[in-house]
Coordinates of C-alpha atoms and ligand atoms in Angstrom, one line a residue:
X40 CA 18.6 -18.4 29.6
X41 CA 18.6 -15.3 31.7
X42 CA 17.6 -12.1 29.9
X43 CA 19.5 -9.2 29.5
X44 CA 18.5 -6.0 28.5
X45 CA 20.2 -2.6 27.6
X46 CA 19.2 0.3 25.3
X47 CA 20.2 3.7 23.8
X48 CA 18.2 6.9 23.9
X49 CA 15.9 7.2 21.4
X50 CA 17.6 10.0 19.1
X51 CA 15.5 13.1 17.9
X52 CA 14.9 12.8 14.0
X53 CA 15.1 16.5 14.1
X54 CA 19.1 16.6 12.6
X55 CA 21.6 14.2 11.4
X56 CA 23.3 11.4 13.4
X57 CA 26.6 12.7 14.9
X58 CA 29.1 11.4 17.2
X59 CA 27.3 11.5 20.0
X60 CA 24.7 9.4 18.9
X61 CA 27.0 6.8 17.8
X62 CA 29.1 6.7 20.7
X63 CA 26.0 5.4 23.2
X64 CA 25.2 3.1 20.5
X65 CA 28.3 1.7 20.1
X66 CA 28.8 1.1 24.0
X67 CA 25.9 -0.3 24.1
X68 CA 26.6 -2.8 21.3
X69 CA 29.9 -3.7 22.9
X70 CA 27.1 -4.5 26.2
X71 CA 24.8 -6.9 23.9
X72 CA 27.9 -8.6 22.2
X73 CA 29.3 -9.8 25.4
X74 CA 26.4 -10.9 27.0
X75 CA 25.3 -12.7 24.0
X76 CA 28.7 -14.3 23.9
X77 CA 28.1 -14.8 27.9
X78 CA 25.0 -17.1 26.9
X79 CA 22.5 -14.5 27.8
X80 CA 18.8 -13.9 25.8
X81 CA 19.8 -10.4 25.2
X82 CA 17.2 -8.1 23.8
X83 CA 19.4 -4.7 22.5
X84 CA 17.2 -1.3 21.7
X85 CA 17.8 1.8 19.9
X86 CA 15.7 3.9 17.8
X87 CA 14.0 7.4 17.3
X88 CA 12.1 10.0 19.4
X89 CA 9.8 11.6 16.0
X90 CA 7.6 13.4 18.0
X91 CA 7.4 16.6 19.9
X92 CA 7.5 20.5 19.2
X93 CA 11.0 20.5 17.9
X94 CA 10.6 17.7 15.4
X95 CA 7.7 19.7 14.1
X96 CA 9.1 23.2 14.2
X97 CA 12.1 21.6 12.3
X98 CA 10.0 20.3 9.6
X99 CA 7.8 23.6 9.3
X100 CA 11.4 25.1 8.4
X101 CA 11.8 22.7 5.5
X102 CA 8.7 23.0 4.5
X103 CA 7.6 18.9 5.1
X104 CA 5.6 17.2 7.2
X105 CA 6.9 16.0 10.8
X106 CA 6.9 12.2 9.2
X107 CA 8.4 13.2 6.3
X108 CA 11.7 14.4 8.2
X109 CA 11.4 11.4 10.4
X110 CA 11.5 9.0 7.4
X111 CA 14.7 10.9 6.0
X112 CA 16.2 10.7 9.2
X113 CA 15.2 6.9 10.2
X114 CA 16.8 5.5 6.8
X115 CA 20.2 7.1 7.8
X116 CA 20.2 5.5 11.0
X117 CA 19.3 2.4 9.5
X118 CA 21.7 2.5 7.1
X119 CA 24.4 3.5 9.4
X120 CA 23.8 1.1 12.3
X121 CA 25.4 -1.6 10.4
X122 CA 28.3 0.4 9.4
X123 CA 29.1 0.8 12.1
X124 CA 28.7 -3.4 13.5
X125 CA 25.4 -2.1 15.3
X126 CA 23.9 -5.5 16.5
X127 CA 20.4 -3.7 17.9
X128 CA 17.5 -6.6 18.1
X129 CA 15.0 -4.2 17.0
X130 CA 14.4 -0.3 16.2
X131 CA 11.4 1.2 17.7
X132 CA 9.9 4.4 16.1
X133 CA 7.4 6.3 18.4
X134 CA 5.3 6.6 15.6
X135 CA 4.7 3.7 14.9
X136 CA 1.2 2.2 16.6
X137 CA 2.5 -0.5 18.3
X138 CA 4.4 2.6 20.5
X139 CA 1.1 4.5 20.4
X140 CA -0.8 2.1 22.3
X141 CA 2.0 1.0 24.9
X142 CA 2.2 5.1 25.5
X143 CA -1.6 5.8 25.8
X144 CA -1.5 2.5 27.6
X145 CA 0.4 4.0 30.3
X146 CA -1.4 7.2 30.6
X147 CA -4.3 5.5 31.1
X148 CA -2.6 3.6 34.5
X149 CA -0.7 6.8 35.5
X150 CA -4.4 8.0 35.4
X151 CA -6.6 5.0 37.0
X152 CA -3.3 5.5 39.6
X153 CA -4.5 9.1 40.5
X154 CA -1.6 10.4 39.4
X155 CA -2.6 12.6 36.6
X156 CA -4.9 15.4 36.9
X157 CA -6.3 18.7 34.8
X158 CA -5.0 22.2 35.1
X159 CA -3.1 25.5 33.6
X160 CA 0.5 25.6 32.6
X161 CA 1.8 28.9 32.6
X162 CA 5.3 29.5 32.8
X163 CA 8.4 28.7 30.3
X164 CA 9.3 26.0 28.2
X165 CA 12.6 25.1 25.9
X166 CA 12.1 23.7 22.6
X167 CA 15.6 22.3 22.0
X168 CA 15.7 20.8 25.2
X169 CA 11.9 19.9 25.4
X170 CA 12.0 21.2 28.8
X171 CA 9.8 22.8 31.4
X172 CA 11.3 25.5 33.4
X173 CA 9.5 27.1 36.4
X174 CA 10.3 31.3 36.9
X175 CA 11.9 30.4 40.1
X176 CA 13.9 27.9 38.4
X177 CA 15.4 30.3 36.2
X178 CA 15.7 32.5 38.8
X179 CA 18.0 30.0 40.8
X180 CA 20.1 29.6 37.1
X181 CA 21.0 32.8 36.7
X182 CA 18.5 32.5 33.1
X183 CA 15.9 35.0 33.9
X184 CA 17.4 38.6 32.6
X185 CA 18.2 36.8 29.5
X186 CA 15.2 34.2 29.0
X187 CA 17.5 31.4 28.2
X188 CA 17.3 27.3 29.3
X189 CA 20.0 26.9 32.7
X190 CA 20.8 23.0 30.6
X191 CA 21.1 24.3 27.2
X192 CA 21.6 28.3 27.3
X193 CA 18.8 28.3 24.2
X194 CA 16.0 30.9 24.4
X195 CA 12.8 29.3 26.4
X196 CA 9.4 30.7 25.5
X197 CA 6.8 31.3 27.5
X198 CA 3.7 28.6 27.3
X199 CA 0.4 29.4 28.6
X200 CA -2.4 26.4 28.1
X201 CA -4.8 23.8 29.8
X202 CA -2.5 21.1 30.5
X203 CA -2.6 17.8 32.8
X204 CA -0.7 17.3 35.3
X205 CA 1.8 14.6 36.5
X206 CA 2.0 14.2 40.7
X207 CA 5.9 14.2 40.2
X208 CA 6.3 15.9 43.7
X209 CA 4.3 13.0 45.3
X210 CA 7.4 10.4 44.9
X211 CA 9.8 12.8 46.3
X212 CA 10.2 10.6 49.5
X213 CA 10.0 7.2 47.6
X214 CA 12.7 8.2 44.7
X215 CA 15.4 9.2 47.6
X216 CA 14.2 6.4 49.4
X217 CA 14.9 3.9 46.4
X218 CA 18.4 5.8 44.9
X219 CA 19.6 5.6 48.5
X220 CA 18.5 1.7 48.9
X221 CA 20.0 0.6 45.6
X222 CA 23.4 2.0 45.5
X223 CA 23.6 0.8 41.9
X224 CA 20.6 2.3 40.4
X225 CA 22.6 5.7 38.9
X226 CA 26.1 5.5 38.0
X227 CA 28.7 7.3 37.6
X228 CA 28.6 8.0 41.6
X229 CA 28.8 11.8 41.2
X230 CA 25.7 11.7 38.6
X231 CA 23.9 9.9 41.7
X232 CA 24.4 12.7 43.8
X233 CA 23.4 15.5 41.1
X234 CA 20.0 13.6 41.0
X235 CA 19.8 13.5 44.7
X236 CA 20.6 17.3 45.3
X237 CA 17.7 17.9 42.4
X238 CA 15.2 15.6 44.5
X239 CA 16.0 17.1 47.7
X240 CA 15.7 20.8 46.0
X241 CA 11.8 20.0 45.5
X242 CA 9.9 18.6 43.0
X243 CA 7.0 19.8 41.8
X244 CA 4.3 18.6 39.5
X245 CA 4.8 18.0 35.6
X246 CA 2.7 19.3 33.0
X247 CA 2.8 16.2 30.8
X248 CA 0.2 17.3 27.5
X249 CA 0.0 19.9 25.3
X250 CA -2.2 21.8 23.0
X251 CA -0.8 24.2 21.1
X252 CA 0.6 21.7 18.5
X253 CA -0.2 18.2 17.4
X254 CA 2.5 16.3 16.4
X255 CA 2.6 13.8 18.9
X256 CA 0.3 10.9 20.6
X257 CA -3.4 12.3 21.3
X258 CA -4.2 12.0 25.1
X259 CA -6.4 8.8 25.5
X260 CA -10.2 10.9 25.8
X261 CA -8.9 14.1 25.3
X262 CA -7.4 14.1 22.1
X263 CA -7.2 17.8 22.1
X264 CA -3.8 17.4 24.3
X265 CA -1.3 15.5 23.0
X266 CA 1.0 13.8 25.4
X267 CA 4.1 15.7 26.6
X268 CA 6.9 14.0 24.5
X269 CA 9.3 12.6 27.1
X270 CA 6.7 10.9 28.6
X271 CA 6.0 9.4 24.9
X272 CA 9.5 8.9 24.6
X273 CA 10.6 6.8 27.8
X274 CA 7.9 4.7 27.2
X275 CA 9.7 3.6 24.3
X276 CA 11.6 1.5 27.1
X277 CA 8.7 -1.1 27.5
X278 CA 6.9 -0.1 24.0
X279 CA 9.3 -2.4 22.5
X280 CA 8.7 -5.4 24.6
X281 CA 5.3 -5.9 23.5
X282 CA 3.8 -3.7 26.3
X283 CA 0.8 -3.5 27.4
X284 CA -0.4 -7.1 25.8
X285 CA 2.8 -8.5 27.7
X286 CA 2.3 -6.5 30.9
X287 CA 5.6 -8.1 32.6
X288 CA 7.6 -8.6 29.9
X289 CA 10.3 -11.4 30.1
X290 CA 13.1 -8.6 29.1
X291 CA 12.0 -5.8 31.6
X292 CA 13.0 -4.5 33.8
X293 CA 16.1 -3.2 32.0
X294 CA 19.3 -4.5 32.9
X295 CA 21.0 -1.2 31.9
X296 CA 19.4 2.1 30.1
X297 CA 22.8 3.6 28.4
X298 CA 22.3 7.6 28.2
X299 CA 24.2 10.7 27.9
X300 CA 24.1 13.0 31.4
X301 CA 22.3 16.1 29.9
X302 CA 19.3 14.2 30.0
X303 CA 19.7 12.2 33.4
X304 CA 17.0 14.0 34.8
X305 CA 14.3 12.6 32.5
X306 CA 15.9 9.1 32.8
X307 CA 16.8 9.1 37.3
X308 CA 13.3 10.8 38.3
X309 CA 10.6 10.9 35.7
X310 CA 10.8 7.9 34.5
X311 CA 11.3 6.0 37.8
X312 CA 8.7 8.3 39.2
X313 CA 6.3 7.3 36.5
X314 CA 7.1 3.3 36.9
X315 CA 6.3 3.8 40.6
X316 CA 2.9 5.2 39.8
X317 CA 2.2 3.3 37.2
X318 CA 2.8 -0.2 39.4
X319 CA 6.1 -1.5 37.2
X320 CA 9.0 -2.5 38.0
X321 CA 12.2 -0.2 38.3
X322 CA 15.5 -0.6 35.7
X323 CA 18.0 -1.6 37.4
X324 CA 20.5 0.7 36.4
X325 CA 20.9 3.8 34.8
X326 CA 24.8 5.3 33.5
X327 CA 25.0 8.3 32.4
X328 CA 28.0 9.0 30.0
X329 CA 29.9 12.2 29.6
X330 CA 30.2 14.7 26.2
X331 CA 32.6 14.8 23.3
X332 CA 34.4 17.6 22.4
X333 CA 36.0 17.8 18.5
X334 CA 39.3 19.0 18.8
X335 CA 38.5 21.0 21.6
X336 CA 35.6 22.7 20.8
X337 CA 32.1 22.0 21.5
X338 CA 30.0 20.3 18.4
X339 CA 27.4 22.9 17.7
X340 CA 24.9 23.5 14.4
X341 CA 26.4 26.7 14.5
X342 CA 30.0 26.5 14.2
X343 CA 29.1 23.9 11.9
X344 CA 31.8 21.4 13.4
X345 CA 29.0 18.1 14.2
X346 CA 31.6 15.1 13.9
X347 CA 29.4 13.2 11.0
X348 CA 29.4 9.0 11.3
X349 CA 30.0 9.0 7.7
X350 CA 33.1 11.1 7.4
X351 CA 34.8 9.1 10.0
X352 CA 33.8 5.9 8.3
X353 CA 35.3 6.8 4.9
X354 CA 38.6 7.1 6.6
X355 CA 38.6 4.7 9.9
X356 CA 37.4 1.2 9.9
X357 CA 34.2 0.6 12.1
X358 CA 36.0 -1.2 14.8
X359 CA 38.9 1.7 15.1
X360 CA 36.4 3.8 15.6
X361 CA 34.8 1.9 18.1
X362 CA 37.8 1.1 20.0
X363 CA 39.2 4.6 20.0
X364 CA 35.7 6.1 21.1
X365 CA 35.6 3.5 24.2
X366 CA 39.4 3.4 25.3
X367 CA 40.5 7.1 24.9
X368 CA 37.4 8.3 27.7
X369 CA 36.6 6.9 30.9
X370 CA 32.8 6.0 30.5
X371 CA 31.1 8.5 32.6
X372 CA 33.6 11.2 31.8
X373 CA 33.7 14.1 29.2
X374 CA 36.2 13.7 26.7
X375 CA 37.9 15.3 23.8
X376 CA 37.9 13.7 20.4
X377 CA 40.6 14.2 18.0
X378 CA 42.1 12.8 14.8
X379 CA 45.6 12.6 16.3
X380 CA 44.6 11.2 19.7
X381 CA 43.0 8.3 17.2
X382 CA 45.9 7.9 15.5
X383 CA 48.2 7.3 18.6
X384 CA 46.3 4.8 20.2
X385 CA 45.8 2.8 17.2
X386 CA 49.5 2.8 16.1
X387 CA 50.4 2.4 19.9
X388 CA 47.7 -0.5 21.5
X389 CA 46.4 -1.7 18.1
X390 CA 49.4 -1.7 15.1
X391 CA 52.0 -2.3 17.7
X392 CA 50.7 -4.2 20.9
X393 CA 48.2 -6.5 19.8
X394 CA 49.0 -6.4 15.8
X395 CA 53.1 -7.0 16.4
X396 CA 51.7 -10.0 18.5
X397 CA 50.1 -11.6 16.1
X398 CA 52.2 -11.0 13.2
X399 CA 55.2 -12.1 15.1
X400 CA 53.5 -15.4 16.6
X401 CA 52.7 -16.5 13.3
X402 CA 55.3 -15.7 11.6
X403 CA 57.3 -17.8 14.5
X404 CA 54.9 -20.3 14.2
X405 CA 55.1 -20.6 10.1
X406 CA 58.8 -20.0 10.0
X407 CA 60.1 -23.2 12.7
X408 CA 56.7 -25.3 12.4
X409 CA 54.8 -24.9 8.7
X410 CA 52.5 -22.9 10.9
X411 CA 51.6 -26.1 13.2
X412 CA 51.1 -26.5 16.7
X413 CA 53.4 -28.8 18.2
X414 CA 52.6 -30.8 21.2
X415 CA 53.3 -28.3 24.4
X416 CA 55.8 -30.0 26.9
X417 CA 56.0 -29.3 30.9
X418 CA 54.9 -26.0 31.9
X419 CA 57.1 -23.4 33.5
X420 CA 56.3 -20.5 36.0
X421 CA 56.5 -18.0 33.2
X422 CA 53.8 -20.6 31.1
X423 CA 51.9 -20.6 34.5
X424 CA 51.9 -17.1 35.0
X425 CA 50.9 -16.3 30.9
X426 CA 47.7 -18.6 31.4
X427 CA 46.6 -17.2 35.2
X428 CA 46.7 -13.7 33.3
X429 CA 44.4 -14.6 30.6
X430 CA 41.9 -16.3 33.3
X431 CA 42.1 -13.3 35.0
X432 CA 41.1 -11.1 32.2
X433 CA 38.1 -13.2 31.3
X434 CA 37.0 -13.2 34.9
X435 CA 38.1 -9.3 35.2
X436 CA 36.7 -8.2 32.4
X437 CA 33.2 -9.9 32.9
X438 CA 33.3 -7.8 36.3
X439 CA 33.8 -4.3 34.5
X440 CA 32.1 -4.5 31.5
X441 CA 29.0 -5.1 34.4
X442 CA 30.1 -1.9 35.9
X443 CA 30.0 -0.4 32.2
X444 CA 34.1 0.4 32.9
X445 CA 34.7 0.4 29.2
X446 CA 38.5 1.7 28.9
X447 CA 39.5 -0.4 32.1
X448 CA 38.1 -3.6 30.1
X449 CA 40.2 -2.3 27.0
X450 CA 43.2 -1.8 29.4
X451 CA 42.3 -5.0 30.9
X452 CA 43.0 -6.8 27.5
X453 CA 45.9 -4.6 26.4
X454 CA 47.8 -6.6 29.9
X455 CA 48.2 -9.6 28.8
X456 CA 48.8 -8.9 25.1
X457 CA 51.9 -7.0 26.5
X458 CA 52.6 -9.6 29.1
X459 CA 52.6 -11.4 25.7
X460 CA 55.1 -9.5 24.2
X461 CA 56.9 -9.9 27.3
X462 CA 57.3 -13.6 27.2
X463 CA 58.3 -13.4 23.3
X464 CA 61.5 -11.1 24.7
X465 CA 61.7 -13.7 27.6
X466 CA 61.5 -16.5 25.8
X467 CA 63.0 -15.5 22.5
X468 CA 61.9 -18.3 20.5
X469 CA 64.2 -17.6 18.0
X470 CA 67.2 -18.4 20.1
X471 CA 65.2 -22.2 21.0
X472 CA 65.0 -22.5 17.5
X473 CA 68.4 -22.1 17.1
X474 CA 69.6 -24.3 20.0
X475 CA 67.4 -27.0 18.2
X476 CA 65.4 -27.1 21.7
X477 CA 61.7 -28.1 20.0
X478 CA 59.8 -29.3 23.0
X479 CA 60.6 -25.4 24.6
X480 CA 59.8 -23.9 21.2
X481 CA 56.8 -25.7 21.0
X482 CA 55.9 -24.9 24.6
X483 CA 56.4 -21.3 24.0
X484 CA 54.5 -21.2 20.5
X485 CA 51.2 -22.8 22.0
X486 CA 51.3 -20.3 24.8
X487 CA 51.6 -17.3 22.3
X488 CA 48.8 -18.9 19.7
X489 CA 46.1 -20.0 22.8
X490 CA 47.1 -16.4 24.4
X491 CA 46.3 -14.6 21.1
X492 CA 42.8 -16.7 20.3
X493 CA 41.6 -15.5 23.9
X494 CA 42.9 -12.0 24.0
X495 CA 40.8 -12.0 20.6
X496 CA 37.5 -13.3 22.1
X497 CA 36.9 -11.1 24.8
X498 CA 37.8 -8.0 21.6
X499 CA 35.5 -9.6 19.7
X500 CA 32.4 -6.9 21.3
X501 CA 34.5 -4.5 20.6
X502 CA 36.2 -5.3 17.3
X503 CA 34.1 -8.1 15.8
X504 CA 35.3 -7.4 12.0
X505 CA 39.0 -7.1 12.9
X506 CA 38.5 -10.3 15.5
X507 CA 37.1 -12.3 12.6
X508 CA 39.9 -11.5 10.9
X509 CA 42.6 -12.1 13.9
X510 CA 40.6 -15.3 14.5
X511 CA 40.2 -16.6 10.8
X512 CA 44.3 -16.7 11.2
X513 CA 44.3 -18.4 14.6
X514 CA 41.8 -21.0 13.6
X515 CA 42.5 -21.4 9.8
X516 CA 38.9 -21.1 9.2
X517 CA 36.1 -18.7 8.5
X518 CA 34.6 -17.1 11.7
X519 CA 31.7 -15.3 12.4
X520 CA 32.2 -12.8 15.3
X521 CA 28.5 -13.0 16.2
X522 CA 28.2 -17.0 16.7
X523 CA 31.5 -17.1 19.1
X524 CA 30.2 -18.2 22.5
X525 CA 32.7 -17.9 25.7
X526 CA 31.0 -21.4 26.7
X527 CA 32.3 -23.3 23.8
X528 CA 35.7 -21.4 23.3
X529 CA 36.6 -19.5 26.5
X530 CA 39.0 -22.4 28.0
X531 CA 42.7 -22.6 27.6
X532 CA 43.7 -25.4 25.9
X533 CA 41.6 -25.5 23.0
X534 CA 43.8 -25.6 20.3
X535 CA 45.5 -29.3 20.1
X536 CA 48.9 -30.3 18.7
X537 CA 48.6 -30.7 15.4
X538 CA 46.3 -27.5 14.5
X539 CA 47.4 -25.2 11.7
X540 CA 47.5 -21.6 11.7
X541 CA 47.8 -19.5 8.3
X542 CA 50.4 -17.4 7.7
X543 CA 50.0 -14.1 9.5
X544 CA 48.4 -10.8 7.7
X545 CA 48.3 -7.5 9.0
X546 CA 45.2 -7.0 10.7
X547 CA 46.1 -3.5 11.9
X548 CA 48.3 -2.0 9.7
X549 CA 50.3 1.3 10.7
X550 CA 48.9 4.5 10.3
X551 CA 50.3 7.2 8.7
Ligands
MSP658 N1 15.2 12.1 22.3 C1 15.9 12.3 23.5 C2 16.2 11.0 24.2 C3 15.0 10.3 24.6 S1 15.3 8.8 25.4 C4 13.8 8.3 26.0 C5 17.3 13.0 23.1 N2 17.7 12.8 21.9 S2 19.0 13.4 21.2 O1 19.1 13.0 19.9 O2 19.0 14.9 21.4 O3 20.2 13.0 22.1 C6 20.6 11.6 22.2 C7 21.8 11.4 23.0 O4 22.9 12.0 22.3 C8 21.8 11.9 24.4 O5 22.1 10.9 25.3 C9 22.9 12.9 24.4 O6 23.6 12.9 25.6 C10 23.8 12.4 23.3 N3 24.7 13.4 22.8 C11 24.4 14.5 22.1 N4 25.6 15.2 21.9 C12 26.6 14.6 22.5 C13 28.0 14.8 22.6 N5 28.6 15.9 22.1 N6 28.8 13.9 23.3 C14 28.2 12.7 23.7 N7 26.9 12.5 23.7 C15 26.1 13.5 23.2 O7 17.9 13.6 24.0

């Protein structure tokens, strides 16, 4: 089986999950789901980034240790994860020693590369952002008068301490070399270009230890410095693969690292940077995804307005959620996220498109048949065209879910369950019915049941609960969204005369 692999940022146990820690996730579920259902030996990560100067100066303030905060933290994202149909393969915690060792294990070959060596930091750092900033670099943002981060607008401090060194500016040449050569390596496009305007500005070297603190892992010999924590933190990548006892891991390089574009930077040059010194292979593909909005504003701690997982999920079914999040915003894109805008495109593309398809299908189907397929007779164009449709939404939808195209995938689907519709109004069973014409009828009714059972397989990342449930209908039998393979159950014609459906039940009611 070829292996697929695709993560999440690791998510700072410093506050609460929030939207924007579900919404990578969930993309990135909807990612495993398919390719599992595509026959792949997918490995899926997520988990936490514990350690650094802002996970301890937020446990100072509640009086608690740094793993204290990190333990509160890492049982809500357990618990949430399958909420919210979170299918992750495993959960790596940078504490824990098995990411220790993989981390000091690559210092130690950044270091036997001659890429690391010993000197003085002094200039200015931001805590929320755990980011070095050079005078200059200010300077150029526009941040010096008032001391604040050009990414985040936070105060920076200034940081004066023995520090090693990363030789970042040595792979100047071979990062633009390699972004240019592998046109696929950053998406969205314009996030490829941001990262090559930065590489062409200059890079200089990175201070990658500190000593003024300690949560975070001691540098291998020189356990006075403890290593800078995004180069912890992106070794996470490989950590979880069993690195370094499985030096070329079957699952690495990563097929896709999912992340959020205010932290690009780390992801396009550090961490290539360091896999170039370091002698490993490249991901092959890095999308950045654009910011939510609630209801306009910006989430902040201040204005207290941090969409919470939990809230949503005590009104909104997991897969609502997750279909709204991934159709309403071009992947890539910034978006806006509001309680109406939900409420539309359920009641529009979910209650009326797909659920009015169903309902009425079955209904048909129950009402002129006792809800059994009837042997389909001679196919018409309009039968031909309904069935070339669906094959190319398998095939088309394959295509840009591997381009990470979310809400074209979603709008992809939401086609042929209107050309669905469609050929109910064309067709108007009813009237066939009425005319006594079974072999049409039956014709028509195996189109519309075979249509529905494939529009609901390639939802089934997406929605698995509400697919079960759309499925369980179709089939007449218990379904487990995680065991549907596109192998076994992808080709049209599956269903044989003869197969009974149940009686149709709302799977997505209207909203009020
Ligand atoms: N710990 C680092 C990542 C290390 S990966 C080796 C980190 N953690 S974070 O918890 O601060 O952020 C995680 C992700 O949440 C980032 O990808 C960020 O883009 C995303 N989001 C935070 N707020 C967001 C929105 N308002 N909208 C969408 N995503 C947002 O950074």
């Amino acid at each position: 089986m070829q292996p697929y692999y695709v993560t999440t940022p690791i998510y700072y146990v410093n506050d609460e999950p929030h939207l924007g820690h579900i919404y990578t996730t969930i993309a990135a579920d909807v990612l495993a789901r398919h390719k599992r259902m595509s026959s792949f030996d997918t490995f899926f990560l997520t988990g936490v980034d514990e350690h650094g100067q802002k996970v301890q100066q937020a446990a100072e303030t509640r009086g608690i240790e740094p793993i204290e905060l990190a333990d509160t933290v890492v049982a809500r994202y357990e618990s949430l994860w399958p909420q919210l149909e979170i299918s992750n393969d495993d959960f790596i915690r940078t504490s824990s020693e098995r990411h220790k060792k993989a981390a000091q294990a690559m210092w130690r070959r950044l270091e036997n590369a001659g890429a690391i060596y010993k000197g003085f930091y002094e200039d200015w750092y931001c805590v929320p952002c755990e980011t070095y900033w050079k005078e200059t670099q200010l300077k150029e943002a526009e941040c010096w008068e008032s001391k604040t981060c050009p990414d985040c607008k936070r105060t920076v401090e200034k940081v004066q301490e023995e520090s090693y060194f990363f030789r970042l500016s040595g792979f100047q040449d071979r990062l633009i070399e390699y972004i240019k050569a592998n046109p696929d390596f950053i998406a969205p496009e314009s996030r490829k270009n941001e990262v090559l305007r930065f590489i062409e500005s200059g890079l200089h070297d990175l201070s990658v230890s500190r000593t003024t603190f300690s949560w975070g892992v001691p540098v291998p010999g020189d356990e006075d410095h403890v290593i800078y924590v995004w180069i912890d933190a992106l070794t996470n990548y490989l950590s979880a693969l069993g690195f370094p006892d499985q030096e070329t891991p079957k699952h690495w390089p990563a097929d896709v690292h999912l992340i959020g574009k205010d932290i690009l930077r780390f992801h396009a040059i550090y961490w290539p940077a360091m896999l170039m010194a370091a002698d490993l292979p490249l991901p092959k593909r890095i999308f950045a995804h654009g910011w939510w909005t609630v209801e306009g504003e910006k989430m902040s701690k201040s204005l207290g307005n941090a969409l919470r997982p939990a809230d949503l999920l005590a009104d909104y079914d997991a897969d609502v959620i997750r279909y709204f999040l991934l159709r309403e915003v071009p992947f890539g894109q910034d978006g806006d996220f509001s309680f109406d805008a939900l409420k539309l495109r359920y009641n529009s593309e979910l209650a009326n498109d797909i659920g009015n398809l169903l309902n009425r299908s079955l209904a048909m189907l129950n009402k002129y048949n006792d809800g059994v397929l009837g042997e389909p007779g001679e196919e018409e164009a309009c039968d031909r065209a309904l069935i070339a449709d669906v094959e190319g939404m398998q095939r088309d939808v394959d295509a840009l879910l591997n381009r990470q195209a979310f809400h074209l995938t979603l709008e992809r689907i939401s086609l042929v369950v209107r050309h669905g519709n469609r050929y109910v109004e064309d067709n108007a069973p009813w009237a066939l019915a009425k005319a006594g014409d079974t072999a049409r009828l039956n014709t028509v009714l195996y189109h519309l049941v075979e249509t529905l059972r494939l529009v609901a397989l390639q939802l089934a990342p997406f929605m698995p609960v509400k697919v079960e449930a759309m499925l369980a209908q179709i089939m007449s039998a218990d379904v487990n969204a995680s065991e549907l393979m596109f192998h076994d159950l992808g080709g049209w014609g599956l269903l044989k005369a003869g197969h009974p459906c149940r009686k149709p039940e709302p799977v997505f009611p209207r909203m009020d």
